[in-house]
Amino acid sequence: MIGSAIVVAAPPAVALDNGLAQTPAMGFNNWNSTHCRAEFSEQMVRGIADLFVSRGLKDAGYNYVNIDDCWAEPTRDGSGNLVPNRTRFPNGIKAVADYVHGKGLKFGLYTSAGTKTCDTQGFPGGIGHERQDANLFASWGVDYLKYDNCGDHLGQSAQQRYTAMRDALVATGRPILFSICEWGSNSPWDWAQPVGNSWRTTDDIQDNYGSMLNIFKSNVQRSTDSQRGAWNDPDMLEVGNGGMTDTEYRSHFTLWSMMNAPLLIGSDLRTASAATYAILTNRDVIALDQDSLGVQGTEIGNANGLHVLTKPLDNGDVAVALFNENGSAATISTTVAAAGIGNATSYRLTDLWSKAVTTTSGTITASVPAHGTVVYRVARTGTFSTPPAGTTQASALRPSLAGNAWGPVETDRSNGEKAGGDGRTLTIGGTTYARGIGVHARSEVRYYLGGRCTSFQAWVGLDDEVGDNGTVTMEVWGSGRQLANSGVVRGADGAKRVTADVTGQQYVNLAVLPTADGARYDHADWADATFTCA
Ligand code: GLA
């Protein structure tokens, strides 16, 4: 058997290492409500900052007050500096940023990775001026930059243009969240994790149900590409802008939260209805978006427009969203096992919109109105089973949480495709294993040990079913603490040995994280994975 010893080491820095966006950004951006109309002004921005505090949005987690295109004059000044529009921002941008900071909030700005911004008036873009503009933004107190994709690209690739601004922002020494906005045109999910804190995955959202639905269907396919500090961005919220019903806006807000989207309010809060505020401040739904495990929800079913999404959460619960895309009410059902939660005799379902609480031994079901979404937080209750004394294969235990980005976690098989049981014999570097589990990054499999076990051991690697493809790290976590780390594992590598002292742990998480190198096919095996218990 091919193998090598494992040292516990810090995980590699794969996401942009600026410490920001450890959960998706939350805040406001004026674009969806104002575009370049005259009401986009200093007065509006101050009004929004005031409401963030007075109406509880700040308390609910919203902290960035961002402005979009059309904040600048059409030409740079004699020194080449951008100039704030004299009518909209007569006191300059720094005065606005200071006001926002005075409320304990953060301030964001916009420009473009080309010669012009995107509005038809075409304000000056950042290409060739990255250092000068980044320094100016930092001197104004900017905390967030949205970098669009319009104007001439001067022959540079998207990766070059966005990396140049990333480097300029880092060089300022000010922490500035970097939001890439190239609409998914250059497959940013393949390269943007070390470049930006988020990247748009689609064209612009419009304030109608069809647009929201199309963006959801595209972005939900990208669940394997996001991670802490580096998120898919299906564009800003339209909640409250009037083009959808409140039922549709609740679906929009729920689906964006299930997909770990940045939650940027796009309606004018100065005139927003009570219903809009109620949607935007649903803390139970926000908690899904902001969950510290940072795993984007995946779709486990979408038969005839009846969508089932599941999302593992840091405390061992899972969120399950049942979204009815169609124009008439329907019953949507799944099970706790399909949703990736197990090892208990009963489960508590909390409906995060109605707040109704029910229990189930396995079935999760709801009558869902046309275009509506029912979302549950599913928690284990009742009796948990713990592993027997001696050494037990992980694949013989029922995990308490089984999050996997490509179909279900497989038992004694490789991950295969998205159906259950469609993998092959676990094989790493030519060696086969009869027992173990087959997963796909990003994956989190949790076992309830109840403090009864002492050690975990496994052979780990990428399964030969994907050839030499894939690059991941495989990590063993106890309560809030990393217990072992494989280091970077590549498709061509032989199996590595991972061992972890799990003494006293209530549970152990086996995590597989993608790395940001654009490699795909992250089919990982925890082969001959065993727990030794008292
Ligand atoms: C592009 C972006 C939008 C918005 C406008 C501004 O279309 O995708 O989000 O910033 O430009 O002009």
Coordinates of C-alpha atoms and ligand atoms in Angstrom, one line a residue:
M1 CA 0.0 0.0 0.0
I2 CA 1.3 3.5 -0.9
G3 CA 1.1 5.9 2.0
S4 CA 2.9 8.6 4.0
A5 CA 2.7 9.9 7.5
I6 CA 0.5 12.9 8.3
V7 CA 1.5 15.9 10.3
V8 CA -1.2 18.2 11.6
A9 CA -0.7 21.5 9.8
A10 CA -2.6 24.7 9.2
P11 CA -5.0 24.4 6.2
P12 CA -3.6 26.0 3.0
A13 CA -4.8 29.6 2.3
V14 CA -7.0 29.0 -0.7
A15 CA -9.5 31.8 -0.4
L16 CA -8.4 35.4 -0.7
D17 CA -6.5 35.8 2.5
N18 CA -7.8 39.2 3.6
G19 CA -9.7 37.9 6.6
L20 CA -13.0 39.3 5.2
A21 CA -16.3 37.7 4.3
Q22 CA -15.8 34.7 6.5
T23 CA -19.6 34.6 6.0
P24 CA -21.3 36.2 3.0
A25 CA -21.4 40.0 3.0
M26 CA -24.6 41.7 4.2
G27 CA -25.6 45.2 3.4
F28 CA -27.2 47.6 0.9
N29 CA -26.5 48.7 -2.6
N30 CA -28.6 51.4 -4.4
W31 CA -28.4 50.0 -7.9
N32 CA -31.5 47.9 -8.1
S33 CA -33.7 50.6 -6.8
T34 CA -32.3 53.8 -8.3
H35 CA -30.0 52.9 -11.2
C36 CA -28.5 56.3 -12.2
R37 CA -31.5 58.4 -11.4
A38 CA -31.2 61.6 -9.4
E39 CA -32.5 60.1 -6.1
F40 CA -29.1 58.3 -5.9
S41 CA -27.3 60.9 -3.8
E42 CA -25.6 61.6 -0.5
Q43 CA -29.0 62.2 1.1
M44 CA -30.1 58.7 0.1
V45 CA -27.0 57.0 1.5
R46 CA -27.3 58.9 4.8
G47 CA -31.0 57.9 5.0
I48 CA -30.2 54.3 4.5
A49 CA -27.4 54.3 7.1
D50 CA -29.9 55.9 9.6
L51 CA -32.5 53.2 8.9
F52 CA -29.9 50.4 9.2
V53 CA -29.6 51.5 12.8
S54 CA -33.2 52.7 13.6
R55 CA -35.0 49.8 12.0
G56 CA -32.9 46.9 13.3
L57 CA -31.1 46.0 10.1
K58 CA -27.7 46.5 11.7
D59 CA -28.7 44.3 14.6
A60 CA -29.8 41.7 12.1
G61 CA -26.3 41.6 10.6
Y62 CA -26.4 44.1 7.7
N63 CA -23.3 46.3 7.9
Y64 CA -22.2 47.4 4.4
V65 CA -23.8 50.5 2.9
N66 CA -22.5 50.4 -0.7
I67 CA -22.9 52.7 -3.6
D68 CA -22.9 51.6 -7.3
D69 CA -22.2 53.2 -10.7
C70 CA -22.7 56.9 -11.4
W71 CA -21.0 58.2 -8.3
A72 CA -18.2 59.9 -10.3
E73 CA -17.7 62.8 -12.6
P74 CA -17.2 61.7 -16.3
T75 CA -13.5 62.6 -16.3
R76 CA -10.6 62.3 -13.9
D77 CA -9.0 65.4 -12.6
G78 CA -5.6 66.9 -13.7
S79 CA -3.7 64.4 -11.4
G80 CA -5.6 61.5 -12.8
N81 CA -7.8 61.1 -9.7
L82 CA -11.5 60.1 -9.8
V83 CA -13.8 62.9 -8.8
P84 CA -17.1 62.4 -7.0
N85 CA -20.1 63.7 -8.9
R86 CA -20.6 67.3 -7.7
T87 CA -24.4 67.2 -7.7
R88 CA -25.0 63.8 -6.0
F89 CA -22.0 64.0 -3.6
P90 CA -21.3 67.7 -3.1
N91 CA -19.3 67.0 0.1
G92 CA -17.3 64.2 -1.6
I93 CA -17.2 60.5 -0.9
K94 CA -15.1 60.6 2.2
A95 CA -17.8 62.7 4.0
V96 CA -20.4 60.0 3.2
A97 CA -18.0 57.2 4.3
D98 CA -17.4 59.1 7.5
Y99 CA -21.1 59.4 8.1
V100 CA -21.6 55.7 7.5
H101 CA -18.7 54.8 9.8
G102 CA -20.1 57.1 12.5
K103 CA -23.1 54.7 12.6
G104 CA -20.8 51.7 13.2
L105 CA -21.3 50.6 9.6
K106 CA -19.0 50.0 6.7
F107 CA -18.9 51.7 3.3
G108 CA -18.6 50.3 -0.2
L109 CA -17.9 51.8 -3.6
Y110 CA -18.0 50.7 -7.2
T111 CA -15.8 50.9 -10.3
S112 CA -15.0 48.7 -13.4
A113 CA -12.1 46.5 -14.6
G114 CA -12.0 48.3 -17.9
T115 CA -11.7 51.8 -19.3
K116 CA -15.4 52.6 -18.5
T117 CA -18.1 51.7 -16.0
C118 CA -21.3 50.0 -17.2
D119 CA -23.9 52.7 -17.3
T120 CA -24.3 54.1 -20.8
Q121 CA -22.8 57.4 -19.7
G122 CA -19.6 55.4 -19.1
F123 CA -17.7 56.8 -16.1
P124 CA -13.9 56.2 -15.9
G125 CA -12.9 52.6 -15.1
G126 CA -10.0 51.3 -13.1
I127 CA -7.8 49.5 -15.7
G128 CA -4.3 51.0 -15.7
H129 CA -5.2 53.1 -12.6
E130 CA -5.4 50.3 -10.1
R131 CA -2.8 51.6 -7.6
Q132 CA -4.0 55.2 -7.8
D133 CA -7.7 54.4 -7.5
A134 CA -7.2 51.8 -4.7
N135 CA -5.1 54.3 -2.7
L136 CA -7.7 57.0 -3.2
F137 CA -10.5 54.6 -2.1
A138 CA -8.5 53.6 1.0
S139 CA -7.9 57.3 1.8
W140 CA -11.7 57.9 1.7
G141 CA -12.3 54.9 4.1
V142 CA -13.7 52.5 1.6
D143 CA -14.3 49.0 3.1
Y144 CA -15.8 47.2 0.1
L145 CA -15.2 47.4 -3.7
K146 CA -17.5 46.1 -6.4
Y147 CA -15.4 45.8 -9.5
D148 CA -17.5 45.6 -12.7
N149 CA -16.5 44.4 -16.2
C150 CA -17.3 47.2 -18.7
G151 CA -15.2 49.3 -21.1
D152 CA -12.2 48.3 -23.1
H153 CA -10.1 45.5 -21.4
L154 CA -6.9 46.6 -23.2
G155 CA -6.2 43.0 -24.2
Q156 CA -6.0 41.7 -20.7
S157 CA -7.8 38.6 -19.4
A158 CA -10.3 38.8 -16.7
Q159 CA -8.0 37.0 -14.3
Q160 CA -5.2 39.6 -15.0
R161 CA -7.6 42.6 -14.6
Y162 CA -9.1 41.4 -11.3
T163 CA -5.8 40.2 -9.9
A164 CA -4.3 43.6 -10.6
M165 CA -7.0 45.3 -8.5
R166 CA -6.8 42.6 -5.8
D167 CA -3.0 43.4 -5.5
A168 CA -3.7 47.1 -5.5
L169 CA -6.2 46.8 -2.7
V170 CA -3.9 44.6 -0.6
A171 CA -1.1 47.1 -1.1
T172 CA -3.2 49.8 0.5
G173 CA -2.9 48.0 3.8
R174 CA -6.7 48.7 4.4
P175 CA -8.9 45.6 4.6
I176 CA -11.2 46.0 1.6
L177 CA -13.7 43.3 0.7
F178 CA -13.3 42.6 -3.0
S179 CA -16.5 41.8 -5.0
I180 CA -15.8 40.6 -8.5
C181 CA -18.6 41.4 -11.0
E182 CA -17.9 39.9 -14.4
W183 CA -21.3 38.1 -14.6
G184 CA -19.8 34.6 -14.8
S185 CA -18.5 35.4 -18.3
N186 CA -15.0 33.9 -17.7
S187 CA -15.9 31.0 -15.4
P188 CA -14.7 32.9 -12.2
W189 CA -15.6 29.8 -10.1
D190 CA -12.4 28.3 -11.6
W191 CA -10.0 31.0 -10.6
A192 CA -11.5 33.7 -8.4
Q193 CA -11.3 32.1 -4.9
P194 CA -7.8 33.6 -4.2
V195 CA -8.7 36.8 -6.1
G196 CA -12.0 38.0 -4.6
N197 CA -14.3 37.5 -1.7
S198 CA -17.2 36.9 -4.1
W199 CA -17.9 36.7 -7.8
R200 CA -21.1 37.2 -9.7
T201 CA -22.2 34.0 -11.5
T202 CA -24.8 35.4 -13.8
D203 CA -26.1 38.4 -15.7
D204 CA -27.9 41.2 -13.9
I205 CA -31.0 40.3 -11.9
Q206 CA -34.3 42.0 -12.8
D207 CA -37.2 42.7 -10.5
N208 CA -39.4 39.8 -11.8
Y209 CA -40.0 36.2 -10.9
G210 CA -38.6 34.8 -14.2
S211 CA -35.2 36.5 -13.8
M212 CA -34.9 35.5 -10.2
L213 CA -35.8 31.9 -11.1
N214 CA -33.2 31.7 -13.9
I215 CA -30.5 33.0 -11.7
F216 CA -31.4 30.6 -9.0
K217 CA -31.2 27.6 -11.4
S218 CA -27.8 28.7 -12.6
N219 CA -26.2 29.6 -9.3
V220 CA -27.5 26.5 -7.5
Q221 CA -25.2 24.4 -9.8
R222 CA -22.1 26.1 -8.4
S223 CA -22.3 24.8 -4.9
T224 CA -19.0 23.0 -5.1
D225 CA -17.1 26.3 -5.9
S226 CA -17.7 28.5 -2.9
Q227 CA -16.0 28.4 0.5
R228 CA -15.4 30.6 3.5
G229 CA -14.1 34.0 2.3
A230 CA -15.0 33.2 -1.4
W231 CA -18.6 33.1 -2.3
N232 CA -20.8 32.7 -5.4
D233 CA -22.8 35.9 -6.0
P234 CA -26.2 35.5 -7.8
D235 CA -26.6 39.3 -7.7
M236 CA -28.3 41.7 -5.3
L237 CA -31.7 41.4 -3.7
E238 CA -34.8 42.7 -5.4
V239 CA -36.9 42.2 -2.3
G240 CA -39.3 45.2 -1.9
N241 CA -38.9 46.7 -5.4
G242 CA -42.5 45.8 -6.4
G243 CA -42.1 43.4 -9.3
M244 CA -42.7 40.2 -7.4
T245 CA -45.3 39.2 -4.8
D246 CA -44.2 38.8 -1.2
T247 CA -44.4 35.0 -1.6
E248 CA -41.9 35.3 -4.5
Y249 CA -39.7 37.7 -2.5
R250 CA -39.7 35.2 0.4
S251 CA -38.6 32.5 -2.1
H252 CA -35.9 34.8 -3.4
F253 CA -34.6 35.6 0.1
T254 CA -34.7 32.0 1.2
L255 CA -33.0 30.6 -1.9
W256 CA -30.3 33.3 -1.7
S257 CA -29.7 32.4 1.9
M258 CA -29.6 28.6 1.2
M259 CA -26.9 29.4 -1.5
N260 CA -24.7 31.5 0.8
A261 CA -25.2 34.6 -1.4
P262 CA -24.1 38.0 -0.3
L263 CA -27.3 39.6 1.0
L264 CA -27.3 43.1 -0.4
I265 CA -30.6 44.9 0.0
G266 CA -31.6 46.5 -3.3
S267 CA -34.8 48.4 -2.4
D268 CA -35.1 52.0 -1.1
L269 CA -35.6 51.3 2.7
R270 CA -36.9 54.9 3.1
T271 CA -40.2 53.8 1.4
A272 CA -40.1 50.0 2.0
S273 CA -43.3 48.3 3.4
A274 CA -43.5 46.5 6.7
A275 CA -43.7 43.2 4.7
T276 CA -40.3 44.0 3.1
Y277 CA -38.7 44.7 6.4
A278 CA -40.2 41.5 7.8
I279 CA -38.6 39.5 5.0
L280 CA -35.2 41.2 5.1
T281 CA -35.0 40.8 8.9
N282 CA -36.0 37.2 9.2
R283 CA -33.1 36.2 11.5
D284 CA -33.8 32.5 11.2
V285 CA -33.3 32.6 7.4
I286 CA -30.4 35.0 7.7
A287 CA -28.8 32.5 10.0
L288 CA -28.7 29.9 7.2
D289 CA -26.8 32.3 5.0
Q290 CA -24.5 33.3 7.8
D291 CA -23.9 29.9 9.3
S292 CA -20.2 29.5 10.3
L293 CA -19.8 26.1 8.6
G294 CA -20.0 28.1 5.3
V295 CA -21.3 25.3 3.1
Q296 CA -23.5 26.4 0.2
G297 CA -26.8 24.4 0.0
T298 CA -27.1 21.8 -2.7
E299 CA -30.1 20.7 -4.7
I300 CA -31.0 17.1 -4.1
G301 CA -34.2 17.1 -6.2
N302 CA -36.0 19.2 -8.8
A303 CA -38.6 17.0 -10.4
N304 CA -41.1 19.0 -12.4
G305 CA -40.1 22.3 -10.9
L306 CA -40.4 21.0 -7.3
H307 CA -37.0 21.8 -5.8
V308 CA -35.5 20.3 -2.7
L309 CA -32.3 22.0 -1.3
T310 CA -30.3 20.9 1.7
K311 CA -27.6 22.8 3.6
P312 CA -25.6 21.4 6.5
L313 CA -25.2 23.8 9.5
D314 CA -22.4 24.1 12.0
N315 CA -24.4 22.8 15.0
G316 CA -25.3 19.6 13.3
D317 CA -28.7 20.7 12.1
V318 CA -29.6 20.9 8.4
A319 CA -31.7 23.4 6.6
V320 CA -34.2 22.0 4.0
A321 CA -35.9 24.3 1.5
L322 CA -38.9 23.1 -0.5
F323 CA -39.4 25.5 -3.5
N324 CA -42.3 25.3 -5.8
E325 CA -41.3 26.9 -9.1
N326 CA -44.8 26.3 -10.6
G327 CA -47.9 28.4 -10.9
S328 CA -50.1 26.1 -8.7
A329 CA -49.7 24.8 -5.1
A330 CA -48.0 21.4 -4.7
T331 CA -46.8 19.0 -2.0
I332 CA -43.1 18.6 -1.9
S333 CA -41.5 15.8 0.2
T334 CA -38.1 14.5 1.1
T335 CA -36.6 12.5 4.0
V336 CA -34.1 13.3 6.8
A337 CA -31.8 10.7 5.3
A338 CA -31.9 12.3 1.8
A339 CA -31.3 15.7 3.5
G340 CA -28.2 14.4 5.1
I341 CA -29.2 14.2 8.8
G342 CA -29.5 11.0 10.8
N343 CA -28.5 8.9 13.9
A344 CA -31.6 10.0 16.0
T345 CA -35.0 8.5 16.6
S346 CA -36.8 11.7 15.9
Y347 CA -36.3 15.2 14.4
R348 CA -37.7 18.6 15.1
L349 CA -38.7 20.7 12.1
T350 CA -39.0 24.4 12.6
D351 CA -40.7 26.3 9.7
L352 CA -38.5 29.4 9.5
W353 CA -41.3 31.6 8.1
S354 CA -44.4 30.5 10.0
K355 CA -42.3 29.4 13.1
A356 CA -44.4 26.3 13.5
V357 CA -42.6 23.4 15.1
T358 CA -43.4 19.8 14.3
T359 CA -41.6 16.5 14.8
T360 CA -40.9 13.6 12.4
S361 CA -39.2 10.2 12.4
G362 CA -38.1 10.7 8.8
T363 CA -40.5 12.3 6.3
I364 CA -40.2 16.0 5.6
T365 CA -43.1 17.4 3.6
A366 CA -45.1 20.5 3.0
S367 CA -47.9 21.9 0.8
V368 CA -46.1 24.8 -0.9
P369 CA -48.0 27.6 -2.6
A370 CA -47.3 28.6 -6.2
H371 CA -43.8 30.2 -6.5
G372 CA -43.4 29.7 -2.7
T373 CA -40.8 28.2 -0.5
V374 CA -41.1 26.4 2.8
V375 CA -37.8 26.1 4.7
Y376 CA -37.2 24.0 7.8
R377 CA -34.3 23.8 10.2
V378 CA -34.1 20.1 11.0
A379 CA -32.6 19.2 14.4
R380 CA -32.0 15.7 15.9
T381 CA -34.0 14.9 19.1
G382 CA -34.8 11.7 20.9
T383 CA -32.2 9.0 21.3
F384 CA -28.8 9.1 19.5
S385 CA -26.8 5.9 19.0
T386 CA -23.1 5.8 19.7
P387 CA -20.5 3.5 18.2
P388 CA -20.0 0.1 19.9
A389 CA -16.9 -0.8 21.9
G390 CA -13.9 -1.8 19.8
T391 CA -13.0 -0.7 16.3
T392 CA -15.9 0.1 13.9
Q393 CA -15.9 1.1 10.3
A394 CA -17.3 4.6 9.8
S395 CA -19.3 3.2 6.9
A396 CA -21.2 0.9 9.4
L397 CA -22.3 4.0 11.4
R398 CA -25.2 6.3 10.6
P399 CA -23.7 9.8 10.3
S400 CA -25.6 12.5 12.2
L401 CA -24.8 15.0 9.3
A402 CA -23.9 14.1 5.7
G403 CA -23.3 17.1 3.6
N404 CA -22.0 16.4 0.1
A405 CA -21.8 18.5 -3.0
W406 CA -22.5 15.8 -5.6
G407 CA -25.3 13.4 -4.6
P408 CA -25.4 11.5 -1.3
V409 CA -22.4 10.4 0.7
E410 CA -21.7 6.8 -0.4
T411 CA -21.1 3.8 1.9
D412 CA -18.4 1.4 0.8
R413 CA -18.4 3.0 -2.7
S414 CA -16.8 6.0 -4.3
N415 CA -19.0 9.1 -4.9
G416 CA -19.8 8.3 -8.5
E417 CA -22.5 10.4 -10.0
K418 CA -25.4 12.1 -8.2
A419 CA -27.6 9.0 -7.6
G420 CA -27.2 6.9 -4.4
G421 CA -25.1 3.7 -4.9
D422 CA -23.7 4.7 -8.3
G423 CA -20.0 4.7 -7.3
R424 CA -17.4 2.0 -7.7
T425 CA -15.1 0.1 -5.4
L426 CA -13.1 2.7 -3.4
T427 CA -9.7 3.0 -5.1
I428 CA -6.8 5.3 -4.4
G429 CA -3.6 5.2 -6.3
G430 CA -4.4 1.7 -7.6
T431 CA -5.2 0.3 -4.1
T432 CA -8.8 -0.9 -3.5
Y433 CA -10.6 -0.7 -0.2
A434 CA -13.7 -2.8 0.7
R435 CA -14.9 -0.3 3.3
G436 CA -15.0 3.4 3.7
I437 CA -17.1 6.4 2.5
G438 CA -17.0 8.2 -0.9
V439 CA -17.7 11.9 -1.0
H440 CA -17.3 15.0 -3.1
A441 CA -15.9 18.4 -2.0
R442 CA -17.3 20.3 -0.3
S443 CA -18.3 17.6 2.1
E444 CA -19.0 17.4 5.8
V445 CA -19.8 14.1 7.4
R446 CA -20.4 14.1 11.1
Y447 CA -20.5 11.2 13.5
Y448 CA -21.9 11.3 17.0
L449 CA -19.4 9.7 19.4
G450 CA -20.8 10.8 22.7
G451 CA -17.3 11.1 24.2
R452 CA -16.9 7.3 24.0
C453 CA -14.1 7.0 21.4
T454 CA -10.4 7.5 21.4
S455 CA -9.1 7.4 17.9
F456 CA -10.0 7.8 14.2
Q457 CA -7.9 6.4 11.4
A458 CA -8.3 6.3 7.6
W459 CA -6.5 6.2 4.3
V460 CA -7.4 9.2 2.3
G461 CA -7.1 10.4 -1.2
L462 CA -8.9 11.2 -4.5
D463 CA -10.6 8.2 -6.0
D464 CA -9.2 6.8 -9.2
E465 CA -12.6 7.0 -10.8
V466 CA -11.7 10.6 -11.8
G467 CA -8.2 9.7 -13.0
D468 CA -5.6 12.1 -11.9
N469 CA -8.1 15.0 -11.4
G470 CA -9.1 16.9 -8.3
T471 CA -7.2 18.8 -5.6
V472 CA -8.6 18.9 -2.0
T473 CA -7.6 19.0 1.7
M474 CA -9.2 16.4 4.0
E475 CA -9.6 17.5 7.6
V476 CA -10.8 15.9 10.8
W477 CA -12.6 18.3 13.2
G478 CA -13.7 17.9 16.8
S479 CA -15.8 20.4 18.7
G480 CA -14.4 23.7 17.3
R481 CA -10.9 22.3 16.8
Q482 CA -9.0 20.7 13.9
L483 CA -7.7 17.3 14.9
A484 CA -5.9 16.3 11.7
N485 CA -5.3 17.6 8.2
S486 CA -4.1 15.6 5.1
G487 CA -2.4 18.7 3.5
V488 CA -3.1 19.2 -0.2
V489 CA -4.2 15.9 -1.8
R490 CA -3.9 15.7 -5.6
G491 CA -5.5 13.3 -8.0
A492 CA -2.3 11.4 -8.9
D493 CA -1.3 11.0 -5.2
G494 CA -1.4 7.6 -3.5
A495 CA -3.3 7.2 -0.3
K496 CA -2.2 9.2 2.8
R497 CA -2.7 8.0 6.3
V498 CA -4.7 10.3 8.6
T499 CA -5.0 9.6 12.3
A500 CA -6.7 11.7 15.0
D501 CA -7.0 11.5 18.7
V502 CA -10.7 11.9 19.3
T503 CA -10.7 11.3 23.1
G504 CA -13.7 12.9 24.7
Q505 CA -15.1 14.4 21.5
Q506 CA -18.9 14.5 21.4
Y507 CA -18.8 14.4 17.6
V508 CA -16.2 14.3 14.8
N509 CA -16.6 16.0 11.4
L510 CA -14.8 14.6 8.4
A511 CA -14.4 17.6 6.0
V512 CA -13.3 17.7 2.4
L513 CA -12.5 21.2 1.1
P514 CA -11.8 22.1 -2.5
T515 CA -8.7 24.1 -3.3
A516 CA -8.8 27.2 -5.6
D517 CA -6.9 25.9 -8.5
G518 CA -9.7 25.3 -10.9
A519 CA -9.3 21.6 -10.7
R520 CA -12.6 19.7 -10.8
Y521 CA -13.7 16.2 -10.0
D522 CA -13.0 16.4 -6.3
H523 CA -14.2 12.8 -5.6
A524 CA -12.5 12.0 -2.2
D525 CA -12.4 8.7 -0.3
W526 CA -12.1 8.1 3.5
A527 CA -11.0 4.5 3.0
D528 CA -10.9 1.9 5.7
A529 CA -12.0 4.7 8.0
T530 CA -12.5 3.4 11.6
F531 CA -13.2 4.7 15.0
T532 CA -11.8 2.9 18.1
C533 CA -14.2 3.3 21.0
A534 CA -14.4 2.2 24.7
Ligands
GLA1 C1 -23.5 46.1 -14.5 C2 -23.5 45.4 -13.1 C3 -24.7 45.9 -12.3 C4 -24.5 47.4 -12.0 C5 -24.4 48.1 -13.4 C6 -24.0 49.6 -13.2 O1 -24.6 45.9 -15.2 O2 -23.6 44.0 -13.3 O3 -24.7 45.2 -11.1 O4 -23.4 47.6 -11.2 O5 -23.4 47.5 -14.2 O6 -23.8 50.2 -14.4

